Structure formats: C-alpha cells, structure tokens
C-alpha cells in the first residue's frame, strides 16, 4: 500500500507529551506500507480491533487506545490516506466519516 502521508504521523508524535505514540505509529506505517489490503475484510484480519466506518475509512487504536488514527483507503489504487491522528478528546470533535 502507498501511505500518504507519513509526515502527519511524525508531526503528531513529535509533539510534546505524545512521544509514546512513536513506536506504534511507526510500526503501523511499516505494516500498512507492506500490506496488500483488497477490502475491509483484509484490514480486520490484520487489525481485529480496527473499526471500519463509512466512506472506506478505518479507525485504528494507537498506544493502548490512548490515540486514534483515521485513514481512508482506496483499495483499487492501493492507497492509504492518513486523515487524522489524535487523542480521544480530539477524535470526539471530528466526524471520522467525512474528515
């Protein structure tokens, strides 16, 4: 999969107090980059705790569910778009199906 963009992940974990997300975000990036997801079923097979929501979006729990990562996946072009990464409080303020 082509992940757009790693910079959002790096910018997030470089913020003060969020360095605990670095290892898991980097691991997720590596796994997503090497994945061959053809459908949401494939994502769930790899990440059982991921939530599949509308418009091909997936919510991943990061750092023991301390943070949320929202991506939009275009399965045909094998592209993962990082749409949001943040705390639960920040996540509660967005509409994950349209962000």
Tab-separated table of N, CA, C and O in Angstrom:
chain	number	residue	atom	x	y	z
A	1	UNK	N	0.854	-1.176	0.000
A	1	UNK	CA	0.000	0.000	0.000
A	1	UNK	C	0.900	1.239	0.000
A	1	UNK	O	1.971	1.240	0.604
A	2	UNK	N	0.423	2.266	-0.654
A	2	UNK	CA	1.110	3.555	-0.638
A	2	UNK	C	0.441	4.398	0.448
A	2	UNK	O	-0.767	4.639	0.378
A	3	UNK	N	1.195	4.810	1.451
A	3	UNK	CA	0.639	5.569	2.581
A	3	UNK	C	0.946	7.048	2.396
A	3	UNK	O	2.105	7.448	2.276
A	4	UNK	N	-0.109	7.855	2.393
A	4	UNK	CA	0.004	9.311	2.273
A	4	UNK	C	-0.623	9.913	3.526
A	4	UNK	O	-1.812	9.750	3.748
A	5	UNK	N	-0.004	10.524	4.401
A	5	UNK	CA	1.406	10.820	4.388
A	5	UNK	C	2.002	10.475	5.748
A	5	UNK	O	1.377	10.720	6.782
A	6	UNK	N	3.203	9.956	5.711
A	6	UNK	CA	3.925	9.618	6.943
A	6	UNK	C	4.188	10.875	7.758
A	6	UNK	O	4.259	10.832	8.989
A	7	UNK	N	4.337	12.017	7.094
A	7	UNK	CA	4.635	13.273	7.776
A	7	UNK	C	3.595	13.598	8.852
A	7	UNK	O	3.937	14.097	9.928
A	8	UNK	N	2.337	13.304	8.596
A	8	UNK	CA	1.297	13.555	9.608
A	8	UNK	C	1.549	12.737	10.867
A	8	UNK	O	1.327	13.208	11.978
A	9	UNK	N	2.008	11.511	10.682
A	9	UNK	CA	2.302	10.651	11.829
A	9	UNK	C	3.491	11.201	12.611
A	9	UNK	O	3.448	11.305	13.842
A	10	UNK	N	4.543	11.566	11.896
A	10	UNK	CA	5.750	12.090	12.530
A	10	UNK	C	5.448	13.405	13.246
A	10	UNK	O	5.866	13.603	14.394
A	11	UNK	N	4.725	14.291	12.593
A	11	UNK	CA	4.370	15.564	13.222
A	11	UNK	C	3.599	15.341	14.517
A	11	UNK	O	3.787	16.062	15.493
A	12	UNK	N	2.743	14.320	14.521
A	12	UNK	CA	1.959	14.040	15.722
A	12	UNK	C	2.851	13.579	16.860
A	12	UNK	O	2.803	14.119	17.959
A	13	UNK	N	3.684	12.564	16.628
A	13	UNK	CA	4.450	12.020	17.751
A	13	UNK	C	5.641	12.888	18.163
A	13	UNK	O	6.236	12.662	19.195
A	14	UNK	N	5.949	13.901	17.388
A	14	UNK	CA	6.998	14.842	17.798
A	14	UNK	C	6.468	15.932	18.720
A	14	UNK	O	7.248	16.686	19.291
A	15	UNK	N	5.166	16.004	18.880
A	15	UNK	CA	4.583	16.995	19.777
A	15	UNK	C	4.887	16.622	21.230
A	15	UNK	O	4.926	15.430	21.568
A	16	UNK	N	5.084	17.629	22.068
A	16	UNK	CA	5.346	17.345	23.489
A	16	UNK	C	4.238	16.479	24.096
A	16	UNK	O	3.053	16.709	23.862
A	17	UNK	N	4.642	15.462	24.825
A	17	UNK	CA	3.693	14.589	25.502
A	17	UNK	C	3.100	13.487	24.652
A	17	UNK	O	2.278	12.711	25.121
A	18	UNK	N	3.508	13.403	23.390
A	18	UNK	CA	2.937	12.383	22.501
A	18	UNK	C	3.980	11.417	21.958
A	18	UNK	O	3.702	10.629	21.065
A	19	UNK	N	5.177	11.462	22.518
A	19	UNK	CA	6.252	10.596	22.060
A	19	UNK	C	5.933	9.119	22.288
A	19	UNK	O	6.494	8.265	21.625
A	20	UNK	N	5.013	8.838	23.208
A	20	UNK	CA	4.635	7.445	23.466
A	20	UNK	C	3.925	6.805	22.274
A	20	UNK	O	3.791	5.589	22.201
A	21	UNK	N	3.500	7.606	21.322
A	21	UNK	CA	2.836	7.079	20.128
A	21	UNK	C	3.823	6.701	19.026
A	21	UNK	O	3.465	5.997	18.087
A	22	UNK	N	5.076	7.139	19.150
A	22	UNK	CA	6.051	6.953	18.068
A	22	UNK	C	6.204	5.494	17.648
A	22	UNK	O	6.075	5.171	16.460
A	23	UNK	N	6.487	4.617	18.580
A	23	UNK	CA	6.735	3.215	18.238
A	23	UNK	C	5.560	2.569	17.528
A	23	UNK	O	5.740	1.883	16.511
A	24	UNK	N	4.365	2.798	18.041
A	24	UNK	CA	3.198	2.159	17.431
A	24	UNK	C	2.825	2.791	16.096
A	24	UNK	O	2.403	2.094	15.176
A	25	UNK	N	2.982	4.110	15.967
A	25	UNK	CA	2.686	4.738	14.677
A	25	UNK	C	3.691	4.312	13.611
A	25	UNK	O	3.306	4.052	12.466
A	26	UNK	N	4.951	4.200	13.991
A	26	UNK	CA	5.961	3.737	13.039
A	26	UNK	C	5.718	2.277	12.655
A	26	UNK	O	5.865	1.897	11.491
A	27	UNK	N	5.331	1.453	13.632
A	27	UNK	CA	5.020	0.052	13.341
A	27	UNK	C	3.805	-0.044	12.423
A	27	UNK	O	3.802	-0.827	11.461
A	28	UNK	N	2.763	0.754	12.711
A	28	UNK	CA	1.575	0.746	11.858
A	28	UNK	C	1.946	1.162	10.441
A	28	UNK	O	1.516	0.531	9.473
A	29	UNK	N	2.754	2.219	10.306
A	29	UNK	CA	3.163	2.695	8.983
A	29	UNK	C	3.884	1.589	8.207
A	29	UNK	O	3.564	1.336	7.036
A	30	UNK	N	4.830	0.925	8.845
A	30	UNK	CA	5.578	-0.145	8.195
A	30	UNK	C	4.641	-1.278	7.757
A	30	UNK	O	4.731	-1.769	6.623
A	31	UNK	N	3.734	-1.677	8.644
A	31	UNK	CA	2.809	-2.762	8.328
A	31	UNK	C	1.848	-2.365	7.213
A	31	UNK	O	1.569	-3.160	6.308
A	32	UNK	N	1.333	-1.133	7.276
A	32	UNK	CA	0.409	-0.676	6.238
A	32	UNK	C	1.115	-0.571	4.886
A	32	UNK	O	0.562	-0.951	3.853
A	33	UNK	N	2.334	-0.079	4.907
A	33	UNK	CA	3.093	0.072	3.664
A	33	UNK	C	3.329	-1.278	2.986
A	33	UNK	O	3.331	-1.371	1.759
A	34	UNK	N	3.482	-2.321	3.764
A	34	UNK	CA	3.739	-3.650	3.209
A	34	UNK	C	2.481	-4.516	3.072
A	34	UNK	O	2.568	-5.655	2.605
A	35	UNK	N	1.347	-3.980	3.458
A	35	UNK	CA	0.082	-4.728	3.380
A	35	UNK	C	-0.411	-4.810	1.937
A	35	UNK	O	-0.011	-4.019	1.082
A	36	UNK	N	-1.295	-5.748	1.705
A	36	UNK	CA	-1.948	-5.913	0.398
A	36	UNK	C	-3.458	-5.949	0.607
A	36	UNK	O	-4.128	-6.891	0.202
A	37	UNK	N	-3.992	-4.928	1.271
A	37	UNK	CA	-5.413	-4.900	1.582
A	37	UNK	C	-6.241	-4.715	0.317
A	37	UNK	O	-6.091	-3.753	-0.415
A	38	UNK	N	-7.135	-5.638	0.079
A	38	UNK	CA	-8.029	-5.556	-1.075
A	38	UNK	C	-9.442	-5.172	-0.660
A	38	UNK	O	-10.267	-4.832	-1.500
A	39	UNK	N	-9.707	-5.241	0.662
A	39	UNK	CA	-11.047	-4.928	1.160
A	39	UNK	C	-10.971	-4.696	2.669
A	39	UNK	O	-9.965	-5.031	3.303
A	40	UNK	N	-12.045	-4.167	3.258
A	40	UNK	CA	-12.064	-4.008	4.712
A	40	UNK	C	-11.865	-5.329	5.461
A	40	UNK	O	-11.330	-5.336	6.567
A	41	UNK	N	-12.265	-6.421	4.867
A	41	UNK	CA	-12.082	-7.732	5.494
A	41	UNK	C	-10.595	-8.002	5.731
A	41	UNK	O	-10.202	-8.524	6.774
A	42	UNK	N	-9.763	-7.612	4.787
A	42	UNK	CA	-8.323	-7.803	4.925
A	42	UNK	C	-7.756	-6.960	6.069
A	42	UNK	O	-6.887	-7.410	6.813
A	43	UNK	N	-8.260	-5.745	6.206
A	43	UNK	CA	-7.805	-4.871	7.288
A	43	UNK	C	-8.186	-5.489	8.630
A	43	UNK	O	-7.364	-5.572	9.549
A	44	UNK	N	-9.437	-5.940	8.753
A	44	UNK	CA	-9.905	-6.551	10.004
A	44	UNK	C	-9.143	-7.830	10.328
A	44	UNK	O	-8.923	-8.146	11.495
A	45	UNK	N	-8.735	-8.567	9.311
A	45	UNK	CA	-7.969	-9.784	9.547
A	45	UNK	C	-6.616	-9.464	10.173
A	45	UNK	O	-6.114	-10.210	11.001
A	46	UNK	N	-6.043	-8.336	9.790
A	46	UNK	CA	-4.742	-7.932	10.329
A	46	UNK	C	-4.880	-7.164	11.633
A	46	UNK	O	-4.053	-7.296	12.527
A	47	UNK	N	-5.922	-6.330	11.731
A	47	UNK	CA	-6.145	-5.490	12.907
A	47	UNK	C	-7.566	-5.728	13.406
A	47	UNK	O	-8.491	-5.006	13.030
A	48	UNK	N	-7.721	-6.713	14.242
A	48	UNK	CA	-9.045	-7.082	14.733
A	48	UNK	C	-9.753	-5.980	15.494
A	48	UNK	O	-10.981	-5.912	15.496
A	49	UNK	N	-9.010	-5.073	16.115
A	49	UNK	CA	-9.647	-4.001	16.891
A	49	UNK	C	-9.942	-2.759	16.046
A	49	UNK	O	-10.528	-1.804	16.548
A	50	UNK	N	-9.552	-2.772	14.774
A	50	UNK	CA	-9.848	-1.629	13.907
A	50	UNK	C	-11.353	-1.522	13.688
A	50	UNK	O	-12.060	-2.525	13.644
A	51	UNK	N	-11.814	-0.283	13.551
A	51	UNK	CA	-13.239	-0.045	13.282
A	51	UNK	C	-13.395	0.396	11.835
A	51	UNK	O	-12.793	1.386	11.410
A	52	UNK	N	-14.198	-0.338	11.095
A	52	UNK	CA	-14.489	0.011	9.714
A	52	UNK	C	-15.710	0.935	9.737
A	52	UNK	O	-16.763	0.560	10.253
A	53	UNK	N	-15.550	2.141	9.195
A	53	UNK	CA	-16.666	3.095	9.187
A	53	UNK	C	-16.942	3.518	7.749
A	53	UNK	O	-16.340	2.988	6.820
A	54	UNK	N	-17.818	4.458	7.554
A	54	UNK	CA	-18.249	4.842	6.214
A	54	UNK	C	-17.169	5.429	5.332
A	54	UNK	O	-16.125	5.877	5.796
A	55	UNK	N	-17.430	5.421	4.037
A	55	UNK	CA	-16.572	6.001	3.007
A	55	UNK	C	-15.152	5.435	3.044
A	55	UNK	O	-14.183	6.177	2.929
A	56	UNK	N	-15.044	4.132	3.218
A	56	UNK	CA	-13.761	3.425	3.230
A	56	UNK	C	-12.782	3.942	4.271
A	56	UNK	O	-11.574	3.912	4.084
A	57	UNK	N	-13.306	4.411	5.376
A	57	UNK	CA	-12.456	4.881	6.459
A	57	UNK	C	-12.311	3.798	7.523
A	57	UNK	O	-13.225	3.010	7.749
A	58	UNK	N	-11.128	3.808	8.149
A	58	UNK	CA	-10.820	2.847	9.193
A	58	UNK	C	-10.224	3.611	10.365
A	58	UNK	O	-9.412	4.515	10.179
A	59	UNK	N	-10.652	3.232	11.574
A	59	UNK	CA	-10.123	3.834	12.789
A	59	UNK	C	-9.278	2.789	13.505
A	59	UNK	O	-9.757	1.691	13.793
A	60	UNK	N	-8.024	3.154	13.763
A	60	UNK	CA	-7.092	2.281	14.473
A	60	UNK	C	-6.840	2.852	15.860
A	60	UNK	O	-6.732	4.073	16.026
A	61	UNK	N	-6.735	1.975	16.839
A	61	UNK	CA	-6.379	2.375	18.195
A	61	UNK	C	-4.852	2.320	18.309
A	61	UNK	O	-4.243	1.333	17.942
A	62	UNK	N	-4.277	3.381	18.851
A	62	UNK	CA	-2.824	3.506	18.954
A	62	UNK	C	-2.430	3.689	20.417
A	62	UNK	O	-3.120	4.402	21.160
A	63	UNK	N	-1.320	3.091	20.800
A	63	UNK	CA	-0.746	3.238	22.154
A	63	UNK	C	-1.758	2.835	23.223
A	63	UNK	O	-2.093	3.610	24.110
A	64	UNK	N	-2.242	1.604	23.110
A	64	UNK	CA	-3.178	1.101	24.112
A	64	UNK	C	-4.494	1.845	24.122
A	64	UNK	O	-5.092	2.049	25.171
A	65	UNK	N	-4.928	2.284	22.938
A	65	UNK	CA	-6.188	3.009	22.762
A	65	UNK	C	-6.131	4.420	23.333
A	65	UNK	O	-7.158	5.041	23.569
A	66	UNK	N	-4.931	4.947	23.539
A	66	UNK	CA	-4.773	6.328	24.009
A	66	UNK	C	-5.019	7.320	22.871
A	66	UNK	O	-5.489	8.428	23.096
A	67	UNK	N	-4.683	6.903	21.660
A	67	UNK	CA	-4.824	7.757	20.481
A	67	UNK	C	-5.635	7.041	19.414
A	67	UNK	O	-5.781	5.829	19.437
A	68	UNK	N	-6.139	7.838	18.479
A	68	UNK	CA	-6.898	7.292	17.351
A	68	UNK	C	-6.240	7.729	16.049
A	68	UNK	O	-5.810	8.873	15.914
A	69	UNK	N	-6.211	6.820	15.114
A	69	UNK	CA	-5.705	7.081	13.771
A	69	UNK	C	-6.830	6.769	12.798
A	69	UNK	O	-7.375	5.669	12.804
A	70	UNK	N	-7.193	7.760	11.986
A	70	UNK	CA	-8.248	7.580	10.985
A	70	UNK	C	-7.603	7.658	9.607
A	70	UNK	O	-6.871	8.607	9.309
A	71	UNK	N	-7.863	6.642	8.796
A	71	UNK	CA	-7.359	6.630	7.424
A	71	UNK	C	-8.509	6.383	6.465
A	71	UNK	O	-9.543	5.838	6.846
A	72	UNK	N	-8.308	6.795	5.234
A	72	UNK	CA	-9.231	6.462	4.150
A	72	UNK	C	-8.450	5.595	3.184
A	72	UNK	O	-7.327	5.935	2.800
A	73	UNK	N	-9.011	4.465	2.815
A	73	UNK	CA	-8.307	3.522	1.950
A	73	UNK	C	-8.992	3.440	0.591
A	73	UNK	O	-10.194	3.214	0.508
A	74	UNK	N	-8.196	3.638	-0.442
A	74	UNK	CA	-8.657	3.375	-1.798
A	74	UNK	C	-8.088	2.004	-2.155
A	74	UNK	O	-6.890	1.879	-2.458
A	75	UNK	N	-8.920	0.999	-2.075
A	75	UNK	CA	-8.468	-0.370	-2.284
A	75	UNK	C	-8.040	-0.625	-3.723
A	75	UNK	O	-7.116	-1.405	-3.967
A	76	UNK	N	-8.675	0.027	-4.679
A	76	UNK	CA	-8.326	-0.176	-6.082
A	76	UNK	C	-6.923	0.329	-6.406
A	76	UNK	O	-6.158	-0.336	-7.099
A	77	UNK	N	-6.577	1.517	-5.894
A	77	UNK	CA	-5.255	2.087	-6.185
A	77	UNK	C	-4.212	1.719	-5.128
A	77	UNK	O	-3.065	2.142	-5.222
A	78	UNK	N	-4.647	0.940	-4.110
A	78	UNK	CA	-3.730	0.511	-3.035
A	78	UNK	C	-3.114	1.716	-2.320
A	78	UNK	O	-1.918	1.769	-2.067
A	79	UNK	N	-3.969	2.695	-1.992
A	79	UNK	CA	-3.510	3.918	-1.354
A	79	UNK	C	-4.223	4.121	-0.031
A	79	UNK	O	-5.445	3.978	0.056
A	80	UNK	N	-3.442	4.456	1.004
A	80	UNK	CA	-3.966	4.749	2.336
A	80	UNK	C	-3.691	6.222	2.611
A	80	UNK	O	-2.538	6.659	2.585
A	81	UNK	N	-4.749	6.973	2.870
A	81	UNK	CA	-4.628	8.395	3.161
A	81	UNK	C	-4.814	8.617	4.663
A	81	UNK	O	-5.887	8.313	5.196
A	82	UNK	N	-3.789	9.117	5.326
A	82	UNK	CA	-3.905	9.444	6.744
A	82	UNK	C	-4.762	10.699	6.848
A	82	UNK	O	-4.409	11.758	6.330
A	83	UNK	N	-5.900	10.577	7.508
A	83	UNK	CA	-6.836	11.696	7.599
A	83	UNK	C	-6.778	12.397	8.955
A	83	UNK	O	-7.054	13.569	9.060
A	84	UNK	N	-6.435	11.632	10.022
A	84	UNK	CA	-6.449	12.201	11.372
A	84	UNK	C	-5.630	11.320	12.294
A	84	UNK	O	-5.666	10.093	12.190
A	85	UNK	N	-4.916	11.946	13.197
A	85	UNK	CA	-4.304	11.237	14.316
A	85	UNK	C	-4.401	12.179	15.511
A	85	UNK	O	-4.104	13.362	15.410
A	86	UNK	N	-4.911	11.646	16.615
A	86	UNK	CA	-5.091	12.497	17.787
A	86	UNK	C	-5.575	11.718	18.989
A	86	UNK	O	-5.716	10.493	18.954
A	87	UNK	N	-5.819	12.449	20.055
A	87	UNK	CA	-6.320	11.861	21.290
A	87	UNK	C	-7.804	11.536	21.134
A	87	UNK	O	-8.456	11.964	20.169
A	88	UNK	N	-8.346	10.827	22.107
A	88	UNK	CA	-9.783	10.543	22.090
A	88	UNK	C	-10.589	11.834	22.143
A	88	UNK	O	-11.606	11.967	21.459
A	89	UNK	N	-10.157	12.767	22.950
A	89	UNK	CA	-10.867	14.047	23.058
A	89	UNK	C	-10.895	14.768	21.713
A	89	UNK	O	-11.927	15.287	21.295
A	90	UNK	N	-9.766	14.769	21.016
A	90	UNK	CA	-9.711	15.389	19.688
A	90	UNK	C	-10.565	14.616	18.695
A	90	UNK	O	-11.255	15.206	17.862
A	91	UNK	N	-10.533	13.300	18.790
A	91	UNK	CA	-11.324	12.443	17.908
A	91	UNK	C	-12.822	12.714	18.084
A	91	UNK	O	-13.572	12.728	17.114
A	92	UNK	N	-13.233	12.950	19.311
A	92	UNK	CA	-14.645	13.208	19.590
A	92	UNK	C	-15.147	14.481	18.935
A	92	UNK	O	-16.357	14.666	18.772
A	93	UNK	N	-14.253	15.361	18.518
A	93	UNK	CA	-14.632	16.641	17.923
A	93	UNK	C	-14.714	16.584	16.409
A	93	UNK	O	-15.051	17.578	15.764
A	94	UNK	N	-14.385	15.439	15.809
A	94	UNK	CA	-14.408	15.334	14.349
A	94	UNK	C	-15.497	14.371	13.916
A	94	UNK	O	-16.027	13.602	14.717
A	95	UNK	N	-15.822	14.414	12.649
A	95	UNK	CA	-16.686	13.402	12.046
A	95	UNK	C	-15.776	12.511	11.221
A	95	UNK	O	-15.349	12.884	10.115
A	96	UNK	N	-15.431	11.369	11.743
A	96	UNK	CA	-14.449	10.476	11.117
A	96	UNK	C	-14.892	9.990	9.736
A	96	UNK	O	-14.058	9.603	8.926
A	97	UNK	N	-16.176	10.034	9.451
A	97	UNK	CA	-16.658	9.571	8.159
A	97	UNK	C	-16.496	10.608	7.059
A	97	UNK	O	-16.651	10.284	5.881
A	98	UNK	N	-16.176	11.842	7.416
A	98	UNK	CA	-16.019	12.875	6.392
A	98	UNK	C	-14.681	13.594	6.447
A	98	UNK	O	-14.343	14.344	5.532
A	99	UNK	N	-13.916	13.393	7.492
A	99	UNK	CA	-12.643	14.109	7.605
A	99	UNK	C	-11.674	13.679	6.517
A	99	UNK	O	-11.688	12.576	6.063
